[in-house]
Amino acid sequence: MGNIIYRRKKDSKENNGSRSRRIGGRSQRKMAAEEELLHRQALSMVLHQHQLSQRFDGSMSRRIGSTSSRRHTDPLANNEKKVVESLENIKFRRVVLIHGEGFGAWCWYKTIAQLEEVGLLPTAMDLTGSGIDLTDTNTVTTLAEYSKPLIQYLEALPEDEKVILVGHSSGGACLSYALENFPEKISKAIFLCATMVSNGQRPFDVFAEELGSAERFMQESEFLIYGNGKDEPPTGFMFEKQLMKGLYFNQSPTKDVALAMVTMRPTPLGPIMEKLSLSPEKYGSGRRFYIQTLDDRALSPDVQEKLVRENPPEGVYKIKGSDHCPFFSKPQSLHKILVEIVQIP
């Protein structure tokens, strides 16, 4: 009759178990590969968007000119033309965009396109360990290291050139650092729902209302990263995705939130825990402006109001209905305010 092999139930369960583990392992690897692919696609999309915007060479003149042959006048094009004309005599046209914690140059893709369209010269950069900068965030321990791309940019500017800095969220600390070290290179500094700290303060102190004291956060937070091992101090942090959506993107379009979810990186802890030394002669001589976001859950309107009250800037602007990321949720309102500040003599 030949050999007949019977499979016992136990054997069957064990084989099924090992099979499910293999499938589970393959599934996890597949998910990781898919997430990495999404990440690359997101970065590619943003870079492509930036390249498209650069085709206009910082001017809308060709697009505005092409509307003149139409039967009906486009009021939006007329407004853009007026803005372009009003900016023609502006001396300092370079606008440097500094991202906040976890973000990168990619987050400014809408703002870059809009500023270029009116003839300004925007530059967005990745801070050290952010965006597509390959530095391990766990090795970035000081604000000087974190701000290095900005500092190198300012050092390379011609003697007679100045820039307008825009800093988002904790990127405000980089603006303050730059104002203290290169006041002669900065025409205006614009803090966008940002950590505009006073002398002796840490950038983290601004978020204490939402996250608790720095000491408590360092001891108890579940979002800390221990790049040098659990026995060593934490080196960075990154919020869980659902929490991030609620804190940062409560008014942002779904597509921009999806982009952020696959592109954001951990934030180095050292730079935001560093106390800034700011002098009235250097930092205090700079022209500062603050843009408040009124539906912000990461840095509440009350906290932002407290910042401008304790460290008064030259001008304060407000964006209604904006979450912590106005470059996503209210790009037109943000653009209008930035252009208005650029035009201030």
XYZ file of C-alpha atoms in Angstrom:
345
model
C 0.000 0.000 0.000
C 2.996 2.229 0.340
C 3.818 4.610 3.118
C 0.993 6.755 4.432
C 1.906 9.719 6.614
C -0.673 11.171 8.954
C -0.202 14.773 10.220
C -1.178 15.180 13.827
C -3.142 18.281 14.867
C -0.226 19.391 17.007
C 2.146 19.162 14.049
C -0.318 21.085 11.951
C -0.580 23.855 14.544
C 3.186 24.092 14.865
C 3.626 24.292 11.093
C 0.849 26.844 10.828
C 2.491 28.849 13.597
C 5.886 28.843 11.913
C 4.215 29.676 8.597
C 2.383 32.619 10.158
C 5.617 33.863 11.687
C 7.278 33.707 8.272
C 4.340 35.514 6.705
C 4.364 38.048 9.547
C 8.072 38.662 9.026
C 7.592 39.115 5.295
C 4.625 41.403 5.969
C 6.640 43.618 8.298
C 9.504 43.808 5.803
C 7.031 44.647 3.054
C 5.468 47.404 5.174
C 8.885 48.847 5.968
C 9.812 48.787 2.275
C 6.532 50.443 1.324
C 7.016 53.174 3.940
C 10.536 53.822 2.675
C 9.172 54.041 -0.884
C 6.499 56.514 0.247
C 9.197 58.549 1.976
C 11.264 58.747 -1.195
C 8.215 59.542 -3.314
C 7.234 62.363 -0.938
C 10.689 63.937 -1.079
C 10.742 63.523 -4.852
C 7.352 65.212 -5.110
C 8.470 68.222 -3.079
C 11.738 68.586 -4.993
C 9.821 68.331 -8.263
C 7.394 71.017 -7.044
C 10.336 73.269 -6.229
C 11.906 72.690 -9.643
C 8.628 73.561 -11.347
C 8.371 76.793 -9.398
C 11.938 77.746 -10.338
C 11.034 77.701 -14.018
C 9.510 81.136 -13.499
C 12.937 82.494 -12.434
C 11.514 84.347 -9.481
C 9.007 86.278 -11.537
C 5.404 85.978 -12.630
C 5.944 88.364 -15.549
C 5.614 85.701 -18.222
C 2.439 84.311 -16.723
C 0.967 87.761 -16.150
C 1.885 88.798 -19.672
C 0.163 85.770 -21.129
C -3.140 86.830 -19.572
C -3.198 90.162 -21.401
C -4.522 88.576 -24.592
C -7.511 87.059 -22.823
C -10.923 88.629 -23.197
C -11.502 88.848 -19.454
C -9.043 90.358 -17.009
C -7.958 88.033 -14.230
C -8.168 90.083 -10.974
C -5.785 87.686 -9.220
C -3.180 88.203 -11.933
C -3.606 91.976 -11.603
C -3.045 91.758 -7.855
C 0.087 89.669 -8.388
C 1.336 92.182 -10.936
C 0.862 95.034 -8.454
C 2.760 93.109 -5.786
C 5.604 92.377 -8.218
C 5.799 96.058 -9.146
C 5.736 97.173 -5.508
C 8.616 94.826 -4.689
C 10.819 95.948 -7.568
C 12.574 98.604 -5.502
C 13.088 96.451 -2.417
C 16.811 96.332 -1.631
C 16.968 93.023 0.234
C 15.021 90.294 -1.566
C 16.544 87.126 -0.125
C 14.218 85.259 2.238
C 15.719 82.347 4.178
C 13.173 79.837 5.509
C 14.102 77.843 8.624
C 11.983 74.842 9.573
C 10.960 73.735 13.056
C 11.421 70.498 15.005
C 11.087 67.336 12.929
C 10.520 69.210 9.679
C 12.875 70.004 6.809
C 13.182 72.373 3.860
C 10.399 70.348 2.187
C 7.694 71.895 4.402
C 8.110 75.282 2.689
C 7.299 74.103 -0.837
C 4.127 76.228 -1.123
C 5.778 79.296 0.399
C 8.789 79.008 -1.915
C 6.605 78.939 -5.016
C 4.506 81.899 -3.859
C 7.508 84.071 -2.931
C 9.227 83.322 -6.223
C 6.102 84.310 -8.114
C 6.306 87.876 -6.783
C 10.005 88.223 -7.539
C 11.560 87.452 -4.162
C 14.478 85.045 -3.716
C 13.525 82.384 -1.160
C 15.925 79.743 0.147
C 14.838 76.854 2.353
C 17.499 74.764 4.044
C 17.719 71.593 6.092
C 19.186 72.137 9.520
C 21.738 69.547 10.642
C 20.163 66.095 10.881
C 16.906 67.271 9.298
C 15.175 66.728 5.959
C 17.593 65.047 3.580
C 20.704 65.988 5.575
C 22.339 62.643 6.380
C 23.710 63.575 9.808
C 22.556 61.268 12.598
C 20.309 63.409 14.823
C 21.668 61.611 17.889
C 25.064 63.271 17.289
C 23.675 66.845 17.177
C 24.106 68.177 20.719
C 24.332 71.986 20.479
C 22.421 74.812 18.864
C 25.585 75.811 17.007
C 25.780 72.356 15.381
C 22.069 72.331 14.601
C 22.231 75.808 13.029
C 25.428 75.160 11.074
C 23.826 75.248 7.563
C 22.303 78.656 8.364
C 25.538 79.995 9.838
C 27.537 78.853 6.802
C 25.014 80.528 4.525
C 25.275 83.830 6.430
C 29.077 83.676 6.503
C 29.146 83.286 2.715
C 26.986 86.369 2.056
C 28.687 89.374 0.409
C 29.482 92.234 2.777
C 26.739 94.484 1.437
C 24.048 91.758 1.401
C 21.399 91.137 4.049
C 18.646 88.538 4.289
C 15.201 88.212 5.802
C 14.999 85.190 8.100
C 11.761 83.276 8.736
C 11.824 80.680 11.508
C 9.041 78.217 12.323
C 8.425 76.733 15.790
C 11.720 75.713 17.466
C 13.508 77.100 14.402
C 12.984 80.437 16.129
C 15.942 79.547 18.362
C 18.151 79.413 15.253
C 16.945 82.913 14.328
C 17.828 84.212 17.782
C 21.235 82.534 17.574
C 21.843 84.089 14.158
C 20.713 87.545 15.334
C 23.202 87.352 18.181
C 26.107 86.216 15.993
C 25.391 87.941 12.655
C 23.214 91.010 13.324
C 24.823 92.859 10.407
C 23.686 90.133 7.963
C 19.996 90.135 8.905
C 17.549 92.722 7.611
C 14.514 91.331 9.472
C 13.761 88.215 11.534
C 10.241 86.793 11.347
C 9.184 84.336 14.051
C 6.366 82.116 12.789
C 4.537 80.637 15.834
C 8.104 80.223 17.020
C 10.282 80.045 20.114
C 11.188 83.717 20.458
C 13.010 83.325 23.767
C 14.576 85.894 26.057
C 18.148 85.887 27.326
C 18.854 82.823 29.499
C 15.829 80.851 28.287
C 15.789 77.458 26.579
C 13.696 76.932 23.433
C 12.000 74.040 25.247
C 10.747 76.404 27.960
C 8.271 77.843 25.456
C 6.545 74.450 25.168
C 6.437 73.829 28.940
C 2.692 74.529 29.127
C 1.959 71.674 26.701
C 4.816 69.282 27.569
C 5.629 70.047 31.214
C 8.962 71.244 32.592
C 12.186 70.301 30.839
C 13.270 68.221 33.833
C 10.003 66.278 33.903
C 10.046 65.760 30.140
C 13.607 64.381 30.297
C 12.628 61.914 33.017
C 9.136 60.794 32.038
C 8.402 61.384 28.362
C 7.621 58.284 26.313
C 8.765 60.056 23.144
C 12.456 60.277 24.032
C 15.140 58.603 21.933
C 18.216 57.100 23.585
C 20.740 57.062 20.763
C 23.628 56.172 23.084
C 21.765 53.527 25.081
C 19.228 53.579 27.920
C 21.936 54.166 30.507
C 22.926 57.446 28.864
C 20.949 60.718 28.638
C 18.353 60.945 25.840
C 19.554 62.355 22.534
C 16.319 63.206 20.715
C 12.562 62.896 20.606
C 9.756 62.230 18.169
C 6.020 62.277 18.821
C 3.767 59.366 17.897
C 2.012 60.000 14.578
C -1.533 60.387 15.881
C -0.383 62.837 18.537
C 1.596 64.717 15.901
C -1.505 65.054 13.734
C -3.467 66.532 16.635
C -0.720 68.906 17.760
C 0.578 70.192 14.446
C -1.923 69.545 11.666
C -5.458 70.019 13.031
C -6.324 72.373 10.133
C -3.922 71.171 7.422
C -4.973 69.464 4.147
C -4.895 65.669 4.171
C -2.254 65.469 1.444
C 0.141 67.708 3.357
C -0.401 65.703 6.545
C 0.343 62.480 4.625
C 3.516 64.076 3.266
C 4.604 65.079 6.765
C 3.901 61.634 8.218
C 6.400 59.962 5.884
C 8.975 62.769 5.880
C 9.373 64.068 9.444
C 12.443 62.979 11.401
C 13.433 62.867 15.079
C 14.479 66.149 16.675
C 17.857 66.436 18.443
C 17.294 67.224 22.106
C 20.455 69.157 22.927
C 19.734 72.283 20.858
C 16.272 72.898 22.342
C 17.535 72.328 25.888
C 20.336 74.875 25.516
C 20.024 78.234 27.255
C 20.579 81.123 24.866
C 22.865 84.022 25.645
C 21.337 87.078 23.958
C 22.706 90.600 24.319
C 20.833 93.888 23.877
C 23.689 95.189 21.673
C 23.402 92.377 19.085
C 20.169 90.399 19.394
C 18.384 93.417 20.844
C 19.299 95.601 17.865
C 17.638 93.254 15.356
C 14.265 93.952 13.718
C 11.949 91.180 14.906
C 8.396 90.394 13.803
C 6.051 87.729 15.137
C 3.254 85.836 13.344
C 0.711 84.219 15.661
C -1.396 81.199 14.671
C -4.773 81.268 16.378
C -5.870 77.613 16.120
C -2.529 76.247 17.244
C -2.477 73.230 19.566
C 1.297 72.826 19.753
C 2.025 76.404 20.826
C -1.214 77.863 22.099
C -2.289 81.436 21.233
C -1.973 82.316 24.945
C 1.658 81.185 24.994
C 2.390 83.079 21.785
C 0.785 86.185 23.273
C 2.972 85.790 26.346
C 6.093 85.571 24.174
C 5.402 88.858 22.385
C 4.439 90.534 25.665
C 7.661 89.504 27.428
C 9.961 90.080 24.453
C 8.176 92.700 22.295
C 8.935 92.606 18.562
C 8.538 95.466 16.105
C 5.294 94.058 14.714
C 2.777 91.311 15.496
C 0.521 89.613 12.929
C -2.201 87.004 13.402
C -3.508 84.212 11.152
C -7.042 83.090 12.002
C -7.900 79.421 11.505
C -4.270 78.359 11.265
C -2.810 75.362 13.067
C 0.888 75.130 13.957
C 1.769 74.788 10.261
C 0.395 77.813 8.371
C 2.558 76.952 5.361
C 0.114 74.030 4.953
C -3.152 75.237 6.496
C -3.116 78.935 5.517
C -0.450 79.414 2.827
C -2.107 82.451 1.202
C -2.505 84.291 4.514
C 1.092 83.516 5.430
C 2.315 84.686 2.038
C 0.423 87.976 2.301
C 1.941 88.722 5.714
C 5.466 87.814 4.629
C 5.225 90.138 1.617
C 3.853 92.907 3.831
C 6.774 92.570 6.262
C 9.306 92.485 3.414
C 7.919 95.830 2.183
C 8.324 97.601 5.534
C 11.135 100.163 5.082
